[in-house]
PDB file of C-alpha atoms in Angstrom:
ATOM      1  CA  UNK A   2       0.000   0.000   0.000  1.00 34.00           C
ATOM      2  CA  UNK A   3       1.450   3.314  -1.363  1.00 34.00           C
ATOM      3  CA  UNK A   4       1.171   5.698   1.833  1.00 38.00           C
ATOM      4  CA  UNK A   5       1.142   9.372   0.764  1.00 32.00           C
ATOM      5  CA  UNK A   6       2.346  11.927   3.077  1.00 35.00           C
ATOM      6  CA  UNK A   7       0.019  14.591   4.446  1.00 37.00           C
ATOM      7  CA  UNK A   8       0.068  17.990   3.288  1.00 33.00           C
ATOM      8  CA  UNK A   9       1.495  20.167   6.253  1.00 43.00           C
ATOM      9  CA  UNK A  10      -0.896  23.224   6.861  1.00 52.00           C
ATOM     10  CA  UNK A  11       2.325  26.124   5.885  1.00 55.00           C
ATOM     11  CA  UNK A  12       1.923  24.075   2.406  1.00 64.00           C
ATOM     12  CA  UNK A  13      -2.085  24.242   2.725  1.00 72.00           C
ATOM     13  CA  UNK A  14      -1.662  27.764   2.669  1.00 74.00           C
ATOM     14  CA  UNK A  15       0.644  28.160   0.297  1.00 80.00           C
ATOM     15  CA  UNK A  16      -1.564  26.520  -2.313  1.00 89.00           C
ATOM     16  CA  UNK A  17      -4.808  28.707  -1.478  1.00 90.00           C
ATOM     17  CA  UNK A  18      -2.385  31.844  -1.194  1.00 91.00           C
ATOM     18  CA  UNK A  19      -1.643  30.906  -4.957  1.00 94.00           C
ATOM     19  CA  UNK A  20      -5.185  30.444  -5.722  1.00 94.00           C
ATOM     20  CA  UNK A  21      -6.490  33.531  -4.650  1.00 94.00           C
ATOM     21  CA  UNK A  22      -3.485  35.472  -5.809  1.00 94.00           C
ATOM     22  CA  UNK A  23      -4.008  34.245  -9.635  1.00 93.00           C
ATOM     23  CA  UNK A  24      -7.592  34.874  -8.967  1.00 93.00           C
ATOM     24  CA  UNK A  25      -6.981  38.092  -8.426  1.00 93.00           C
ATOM     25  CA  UNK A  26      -4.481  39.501 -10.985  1.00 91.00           C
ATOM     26  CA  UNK A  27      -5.921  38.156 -13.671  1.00 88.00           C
ATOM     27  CA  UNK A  28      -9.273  39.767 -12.868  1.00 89.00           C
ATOM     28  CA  UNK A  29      -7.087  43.182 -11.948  1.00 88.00           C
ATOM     29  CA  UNK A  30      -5.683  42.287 -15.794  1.00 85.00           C
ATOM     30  CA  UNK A  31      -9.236  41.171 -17.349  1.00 82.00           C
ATOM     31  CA  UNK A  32     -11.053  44.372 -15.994  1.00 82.00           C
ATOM     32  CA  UNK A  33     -13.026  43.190 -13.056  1.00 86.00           C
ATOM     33  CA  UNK A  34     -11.515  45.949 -11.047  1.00 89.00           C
ATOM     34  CA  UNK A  35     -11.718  49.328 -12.568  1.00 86.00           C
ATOM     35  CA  UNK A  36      -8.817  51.553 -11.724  1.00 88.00           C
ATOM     36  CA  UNK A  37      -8.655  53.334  -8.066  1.00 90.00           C
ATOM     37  CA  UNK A  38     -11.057  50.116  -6.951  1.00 93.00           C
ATOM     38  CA  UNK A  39     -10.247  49.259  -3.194  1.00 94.00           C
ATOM     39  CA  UNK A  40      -8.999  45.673  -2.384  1.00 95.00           C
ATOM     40  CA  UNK A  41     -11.149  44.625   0.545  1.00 93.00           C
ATOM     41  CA  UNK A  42      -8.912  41.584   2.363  1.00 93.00           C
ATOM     42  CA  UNK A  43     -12.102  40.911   4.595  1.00 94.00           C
ATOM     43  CA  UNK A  44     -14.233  40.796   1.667  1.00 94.00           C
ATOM     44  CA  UNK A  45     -11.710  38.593  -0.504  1.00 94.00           C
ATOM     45  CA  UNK A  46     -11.292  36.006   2.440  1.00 94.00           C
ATOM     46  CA  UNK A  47     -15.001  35.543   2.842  1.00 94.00           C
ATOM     47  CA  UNK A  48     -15.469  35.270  -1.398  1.00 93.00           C
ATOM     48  CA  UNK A  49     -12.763  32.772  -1.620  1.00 93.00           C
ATOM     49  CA  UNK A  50     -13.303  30.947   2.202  1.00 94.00           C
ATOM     50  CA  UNK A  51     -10.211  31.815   3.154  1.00 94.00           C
ATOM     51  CA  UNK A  52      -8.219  33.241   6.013  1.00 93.00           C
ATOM     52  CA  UNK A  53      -7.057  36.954   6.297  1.00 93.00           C
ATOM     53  CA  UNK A  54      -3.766  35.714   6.168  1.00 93.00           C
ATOM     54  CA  UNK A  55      -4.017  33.875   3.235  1.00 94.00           C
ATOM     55  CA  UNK A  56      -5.713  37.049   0.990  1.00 95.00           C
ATOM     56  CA  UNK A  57      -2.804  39.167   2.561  1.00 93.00           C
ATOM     57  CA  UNK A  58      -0.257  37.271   1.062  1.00 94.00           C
ATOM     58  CA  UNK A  59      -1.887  37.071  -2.319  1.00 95.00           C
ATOM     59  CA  UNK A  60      -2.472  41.329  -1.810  1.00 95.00           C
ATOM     60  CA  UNK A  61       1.165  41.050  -1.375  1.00 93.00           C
ATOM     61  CA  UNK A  62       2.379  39.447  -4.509  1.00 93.00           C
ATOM     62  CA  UNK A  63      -0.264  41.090  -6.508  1.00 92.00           C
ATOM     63  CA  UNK A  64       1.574  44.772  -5.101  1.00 92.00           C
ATOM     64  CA  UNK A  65       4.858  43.422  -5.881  1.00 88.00           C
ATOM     65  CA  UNK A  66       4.260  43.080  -9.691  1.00 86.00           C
ATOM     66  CA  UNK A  67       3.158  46.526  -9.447  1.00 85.00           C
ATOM     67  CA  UNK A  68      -0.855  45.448 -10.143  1.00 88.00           C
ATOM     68  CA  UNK A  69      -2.106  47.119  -6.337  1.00 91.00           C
ATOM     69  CA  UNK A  70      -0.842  49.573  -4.135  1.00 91.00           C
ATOM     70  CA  UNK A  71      -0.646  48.863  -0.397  1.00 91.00           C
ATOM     71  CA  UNK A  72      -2.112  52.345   0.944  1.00 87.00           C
ATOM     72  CA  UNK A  73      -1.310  53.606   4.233  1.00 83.00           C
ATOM     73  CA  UNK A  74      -3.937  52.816   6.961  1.00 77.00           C
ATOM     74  CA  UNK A  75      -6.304  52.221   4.087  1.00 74.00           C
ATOM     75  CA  UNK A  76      -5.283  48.799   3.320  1.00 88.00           C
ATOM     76  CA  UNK A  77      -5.233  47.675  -0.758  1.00 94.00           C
ATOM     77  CA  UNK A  78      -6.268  49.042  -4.250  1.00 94.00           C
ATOM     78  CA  UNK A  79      -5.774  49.271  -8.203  1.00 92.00           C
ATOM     79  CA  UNK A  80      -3.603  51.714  -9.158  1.00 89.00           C
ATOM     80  CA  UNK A  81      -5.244  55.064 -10.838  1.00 87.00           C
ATOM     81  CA  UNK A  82      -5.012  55.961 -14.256  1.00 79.00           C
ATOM     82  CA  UNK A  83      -3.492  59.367 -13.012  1.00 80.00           C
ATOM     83  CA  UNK A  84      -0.660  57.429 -10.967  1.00 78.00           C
ATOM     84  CA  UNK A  85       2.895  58.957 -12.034  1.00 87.00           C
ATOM     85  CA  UNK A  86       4.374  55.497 -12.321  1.00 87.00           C
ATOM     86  CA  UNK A  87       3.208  54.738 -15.793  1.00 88.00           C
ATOM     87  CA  UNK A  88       4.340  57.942 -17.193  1.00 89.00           C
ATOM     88  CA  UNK A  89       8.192  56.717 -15.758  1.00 92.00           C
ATOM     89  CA  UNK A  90       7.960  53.064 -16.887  1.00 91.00           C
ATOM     90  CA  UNK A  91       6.793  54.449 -20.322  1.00 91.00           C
ATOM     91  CA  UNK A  92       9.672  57.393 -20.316  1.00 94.00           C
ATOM     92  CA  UNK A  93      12.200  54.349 -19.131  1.00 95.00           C
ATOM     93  CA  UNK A  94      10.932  52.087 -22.253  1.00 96.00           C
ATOM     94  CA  UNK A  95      11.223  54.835 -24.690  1.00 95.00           C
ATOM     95  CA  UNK A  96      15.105  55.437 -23.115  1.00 96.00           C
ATOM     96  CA  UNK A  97      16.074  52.249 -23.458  1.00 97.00           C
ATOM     97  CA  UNK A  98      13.793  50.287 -25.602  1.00 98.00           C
ATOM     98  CA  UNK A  99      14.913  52.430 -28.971  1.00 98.00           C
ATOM     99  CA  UNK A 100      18.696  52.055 -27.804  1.00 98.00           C
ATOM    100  CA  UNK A 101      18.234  48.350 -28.206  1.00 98.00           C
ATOM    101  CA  UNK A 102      16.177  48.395 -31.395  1.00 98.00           C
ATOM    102  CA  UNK A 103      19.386  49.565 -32.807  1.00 98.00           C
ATOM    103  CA  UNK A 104      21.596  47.465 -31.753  1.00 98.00           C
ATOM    104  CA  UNK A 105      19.527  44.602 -32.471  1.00 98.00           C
ATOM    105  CA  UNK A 106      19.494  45.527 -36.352  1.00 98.00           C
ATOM    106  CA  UNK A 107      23.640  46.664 -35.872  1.00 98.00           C
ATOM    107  CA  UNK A 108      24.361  42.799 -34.710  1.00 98.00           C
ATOM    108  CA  UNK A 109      21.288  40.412 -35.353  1.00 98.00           C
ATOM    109  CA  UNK A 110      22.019  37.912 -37.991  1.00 98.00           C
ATOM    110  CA  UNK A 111      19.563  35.865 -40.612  1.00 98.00           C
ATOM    111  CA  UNK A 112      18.114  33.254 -37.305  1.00 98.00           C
ATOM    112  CA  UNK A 113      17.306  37.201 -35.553  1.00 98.00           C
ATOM    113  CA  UNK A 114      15.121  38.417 -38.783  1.00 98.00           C
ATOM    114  CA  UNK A 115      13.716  35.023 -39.172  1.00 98.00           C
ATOM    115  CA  UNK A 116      12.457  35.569 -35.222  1.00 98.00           C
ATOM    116  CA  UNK A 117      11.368  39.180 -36.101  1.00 98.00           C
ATOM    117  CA  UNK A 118       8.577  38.046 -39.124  1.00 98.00           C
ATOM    118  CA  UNK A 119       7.394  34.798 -37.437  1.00 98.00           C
ATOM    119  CA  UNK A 120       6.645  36.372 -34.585  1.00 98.00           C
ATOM    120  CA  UNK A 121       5.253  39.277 -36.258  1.00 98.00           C
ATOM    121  CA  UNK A 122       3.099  37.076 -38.309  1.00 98.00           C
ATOM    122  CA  UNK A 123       2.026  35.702 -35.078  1.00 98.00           C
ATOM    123  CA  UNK A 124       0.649  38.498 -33.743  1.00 97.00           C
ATOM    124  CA  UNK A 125      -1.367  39.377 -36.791  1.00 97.00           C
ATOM    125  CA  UNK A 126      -2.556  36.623 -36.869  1.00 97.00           C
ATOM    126  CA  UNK A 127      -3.798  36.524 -33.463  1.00 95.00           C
ATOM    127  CA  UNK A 128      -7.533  38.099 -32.310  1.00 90.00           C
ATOM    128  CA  UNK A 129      -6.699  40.998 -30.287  1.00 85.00           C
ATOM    129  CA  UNK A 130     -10.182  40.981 -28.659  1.00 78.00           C
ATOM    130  CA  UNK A 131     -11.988  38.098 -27.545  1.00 78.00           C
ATOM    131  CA  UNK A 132     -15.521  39.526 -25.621  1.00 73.00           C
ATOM    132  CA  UNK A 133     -16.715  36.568 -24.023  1.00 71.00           C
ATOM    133  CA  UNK A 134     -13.031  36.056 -22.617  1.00 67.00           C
ATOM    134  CA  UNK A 135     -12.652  40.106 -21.217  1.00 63.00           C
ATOM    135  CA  UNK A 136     -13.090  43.901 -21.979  1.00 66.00           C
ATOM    136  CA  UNK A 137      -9.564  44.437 -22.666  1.00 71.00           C
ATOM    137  CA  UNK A 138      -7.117  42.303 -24.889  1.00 77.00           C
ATOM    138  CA  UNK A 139      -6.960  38.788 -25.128  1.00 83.00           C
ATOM    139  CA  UNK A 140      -4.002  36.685 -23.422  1.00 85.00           C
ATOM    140  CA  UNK A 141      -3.132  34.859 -26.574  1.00 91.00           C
ATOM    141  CA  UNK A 142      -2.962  38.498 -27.962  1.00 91.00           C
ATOM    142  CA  UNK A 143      -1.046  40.051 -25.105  1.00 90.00           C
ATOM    143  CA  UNK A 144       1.069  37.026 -25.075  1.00 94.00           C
ATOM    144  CA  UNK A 145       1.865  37.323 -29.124  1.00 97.00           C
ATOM    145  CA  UNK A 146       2.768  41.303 -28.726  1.00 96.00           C
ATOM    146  CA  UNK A 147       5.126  40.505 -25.953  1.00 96.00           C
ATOM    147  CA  UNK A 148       6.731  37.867 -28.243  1.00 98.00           C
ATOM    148  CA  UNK A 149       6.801  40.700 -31.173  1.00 98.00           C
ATOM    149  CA  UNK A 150       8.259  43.147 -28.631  1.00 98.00           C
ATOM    150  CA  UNK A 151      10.702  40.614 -27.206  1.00 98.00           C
ATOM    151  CA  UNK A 152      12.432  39.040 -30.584  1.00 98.00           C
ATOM    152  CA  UNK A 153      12.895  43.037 -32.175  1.00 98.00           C
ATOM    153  CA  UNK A 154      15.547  43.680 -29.046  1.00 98.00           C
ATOM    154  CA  UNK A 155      16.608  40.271 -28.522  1.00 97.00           C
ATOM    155  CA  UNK A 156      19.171  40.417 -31.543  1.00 98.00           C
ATOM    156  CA  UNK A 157      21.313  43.088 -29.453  1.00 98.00           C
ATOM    157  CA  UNK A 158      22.763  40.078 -27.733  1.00 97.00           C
ATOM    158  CA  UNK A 159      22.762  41.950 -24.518  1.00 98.00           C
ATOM    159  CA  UNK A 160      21.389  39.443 -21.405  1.00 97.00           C
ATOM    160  CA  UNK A 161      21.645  42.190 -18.938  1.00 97.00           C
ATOM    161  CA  UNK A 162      19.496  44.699 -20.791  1.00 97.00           C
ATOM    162  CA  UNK A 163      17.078  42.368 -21.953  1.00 97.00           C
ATOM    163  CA  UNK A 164      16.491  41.453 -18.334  1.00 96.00           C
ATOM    164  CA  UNK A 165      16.164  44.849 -17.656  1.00 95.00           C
ATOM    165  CA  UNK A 166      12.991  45.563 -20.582  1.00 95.00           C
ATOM    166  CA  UNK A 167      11.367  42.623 -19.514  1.00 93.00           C
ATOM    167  CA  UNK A 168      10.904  43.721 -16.050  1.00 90.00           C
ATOM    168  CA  UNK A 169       9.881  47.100 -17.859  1.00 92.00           C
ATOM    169  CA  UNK A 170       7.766  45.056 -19.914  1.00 92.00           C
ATOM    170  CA  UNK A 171       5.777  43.228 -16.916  1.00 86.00           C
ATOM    171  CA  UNK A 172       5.770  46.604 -14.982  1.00 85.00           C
ATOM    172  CA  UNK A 173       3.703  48.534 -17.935  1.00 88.00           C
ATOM    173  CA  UNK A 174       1.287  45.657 -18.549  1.00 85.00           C
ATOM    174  CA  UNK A 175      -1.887  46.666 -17.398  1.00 86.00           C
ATOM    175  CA  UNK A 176      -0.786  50.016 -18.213  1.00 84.00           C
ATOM    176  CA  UNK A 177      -1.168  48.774 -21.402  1.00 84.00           C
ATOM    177  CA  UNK A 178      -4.215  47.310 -21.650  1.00 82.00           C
ATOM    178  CA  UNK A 179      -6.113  50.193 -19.787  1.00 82.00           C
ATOM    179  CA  UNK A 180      -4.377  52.866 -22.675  1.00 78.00           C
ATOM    180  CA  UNK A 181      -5.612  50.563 -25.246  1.00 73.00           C
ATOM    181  CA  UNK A 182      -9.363  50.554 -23.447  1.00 69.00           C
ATOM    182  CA  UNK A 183      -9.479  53.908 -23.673  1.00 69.00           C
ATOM    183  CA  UNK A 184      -8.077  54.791 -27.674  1.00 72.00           C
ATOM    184  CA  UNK A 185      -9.983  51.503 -29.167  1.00 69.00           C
ATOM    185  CA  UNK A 186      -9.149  53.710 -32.856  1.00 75.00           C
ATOM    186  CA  UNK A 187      -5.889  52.885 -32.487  1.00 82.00           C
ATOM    187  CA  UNK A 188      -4.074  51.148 -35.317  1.00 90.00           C
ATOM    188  CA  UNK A 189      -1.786  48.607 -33.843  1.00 90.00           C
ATOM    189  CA  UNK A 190      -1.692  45.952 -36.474  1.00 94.00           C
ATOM    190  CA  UNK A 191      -0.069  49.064 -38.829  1.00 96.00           C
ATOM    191  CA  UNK A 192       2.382  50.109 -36.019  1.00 96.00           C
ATOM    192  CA  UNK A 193       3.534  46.649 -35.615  1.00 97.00           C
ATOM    193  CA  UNK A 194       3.762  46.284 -39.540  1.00 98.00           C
ATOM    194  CA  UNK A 195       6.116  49.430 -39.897  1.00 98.00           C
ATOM    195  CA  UNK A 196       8.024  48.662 -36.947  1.00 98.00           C
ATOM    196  CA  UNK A 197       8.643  44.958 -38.821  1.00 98.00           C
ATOM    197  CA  UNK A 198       9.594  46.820 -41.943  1.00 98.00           C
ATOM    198  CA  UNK A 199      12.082  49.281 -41.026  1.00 98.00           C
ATOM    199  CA  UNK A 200      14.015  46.828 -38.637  1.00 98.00           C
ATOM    200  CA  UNK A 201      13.928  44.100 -41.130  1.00 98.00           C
ATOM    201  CA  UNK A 202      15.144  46.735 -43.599  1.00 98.00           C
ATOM    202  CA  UNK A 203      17.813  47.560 -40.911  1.00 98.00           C
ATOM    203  CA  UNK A 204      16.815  50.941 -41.074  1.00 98.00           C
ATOM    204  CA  UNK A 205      17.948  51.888 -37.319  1.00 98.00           C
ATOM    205  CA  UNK A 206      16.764  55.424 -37.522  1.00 98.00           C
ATOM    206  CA  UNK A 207      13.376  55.143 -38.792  1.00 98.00           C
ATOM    207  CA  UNK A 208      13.001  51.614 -36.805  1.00 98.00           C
ATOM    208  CA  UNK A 209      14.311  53.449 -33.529  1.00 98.00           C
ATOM    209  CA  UNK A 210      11.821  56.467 -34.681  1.00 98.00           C
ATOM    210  CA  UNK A 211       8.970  54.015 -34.702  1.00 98.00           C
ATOM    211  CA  UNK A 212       9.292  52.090 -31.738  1.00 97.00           C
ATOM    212  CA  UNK A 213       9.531  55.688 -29.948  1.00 96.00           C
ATOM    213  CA  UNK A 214       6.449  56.633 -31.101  1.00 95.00           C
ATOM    214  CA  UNK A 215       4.572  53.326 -30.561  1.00 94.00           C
ATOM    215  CA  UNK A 216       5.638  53.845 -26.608  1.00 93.00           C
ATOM    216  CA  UNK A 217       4.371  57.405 -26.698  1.00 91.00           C
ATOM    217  CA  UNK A 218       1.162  56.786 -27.837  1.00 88.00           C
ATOM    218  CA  UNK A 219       0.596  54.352 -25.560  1.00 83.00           C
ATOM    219  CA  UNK A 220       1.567  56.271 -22.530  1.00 82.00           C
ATOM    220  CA  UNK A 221      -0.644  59.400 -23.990  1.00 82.00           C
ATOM    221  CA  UNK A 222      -3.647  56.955 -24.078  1.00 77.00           C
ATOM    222  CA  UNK A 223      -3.891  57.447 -20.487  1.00 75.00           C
ATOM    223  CA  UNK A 224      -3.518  60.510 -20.332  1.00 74.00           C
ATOM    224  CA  UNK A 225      -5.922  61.515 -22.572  1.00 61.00           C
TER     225      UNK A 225
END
């Protein structure tokens, strides 16, 4: 008789703290919570049948990616549209993000364009909305644009910068999805298209240009 060991209550714990934690960022990245919306611990635990204790842990990995703030005697929310943080992340991506556009298209060989159009093709490919699934983009789509995003920098070779956009990257996520909410005009599929072009053309300036501009827009979309 195969005797399995018993779960120990830390690891009980651990499990529903995952649980509610995935629970709640991807409603916080779906749209269930609209900006500014308070975080209730009390009223999680007793939605999920959980301890306090368990919910706070979950608040606090859900703060840590930068998805709530943990307010001073006023426990947990969603970060506002107005909160200065996205303008910096954005500012920080156009800084760097450009820089490594160009040397991507200085040092990336054949294997780096080949990356660059497949997973371009991906993404336009992909449906960017799905309505039964949530009001803002769709994870295969957010997942495909992240690819796109990834492979144009990845041919600069440099591990330390990369690491350094795709924290960036994760920061400015629902960022992201709340600017594109609130500009549904917006033309991605032909941003994505000319940014493509001009880096598989290895045209540094107008490539670096684009990307710029792709960043910008997506910062003003909050602001507007």
């Amino acid at each position: 008789m195969i005797r399995t060991a018993p779960i120990s209550p830390s690891s009980g714990k651990q499990m529903l703290s995952e649980q509610v934690y995935t629970h709640l960022r991807d409603a916080i990245m779906r749209g269930g919570y609209a900006p500014g919306d308070a975080l209730k611990p009390q009223d999680l635990a007793k939605e999920h049948g959980v301890s306090l204790a368990v919910v706070r842990e979950a608040l606090v990995r859900v703060v840590g990616e930068g998805l709530a703030d943990r307010l001073p005697n006023r426990g947990f929310a969603v970060p506002a549209f107005t909160d200065r943080r996205w303008q910096e992340i954005a500012e920080a991506r156009r800084t760097i993000e450009p820089v490594l556009l160009r040397m991507s298209i200085q040092r990336g060989d054949v294997d780096w364009e080949a990356r660059v159009r497949a997973a371009h093709h991906r993404l336009a490919r992909t449906p960017a909305w799905v309505p039964e699934e949530s009001e803002y983009y769709s994870d295969a789509w957010s997942e495909a644009h992240r690819l796109f995003h990834r492979a144009l920098l990845e041919g600069c070779g440099n591990a330390v910068l990369l690491e350094t956009c795709d924290r960036l990257w994760t920061a400015s996520e629902l960022a992201r999805r709340w600017s594109a909410h609130r500009n549904p005009g917006r033309d991605f599929s032909e941003e994505h298209r000319r940014l493509e072009e001009a880096a598989l053309a290895r045209d540094a300036d107008v490539a670096a240009e684009t990307l710029a501009r792709h960043l910008t827009l997506t910062a003003a979309g909050l602001e507007a």
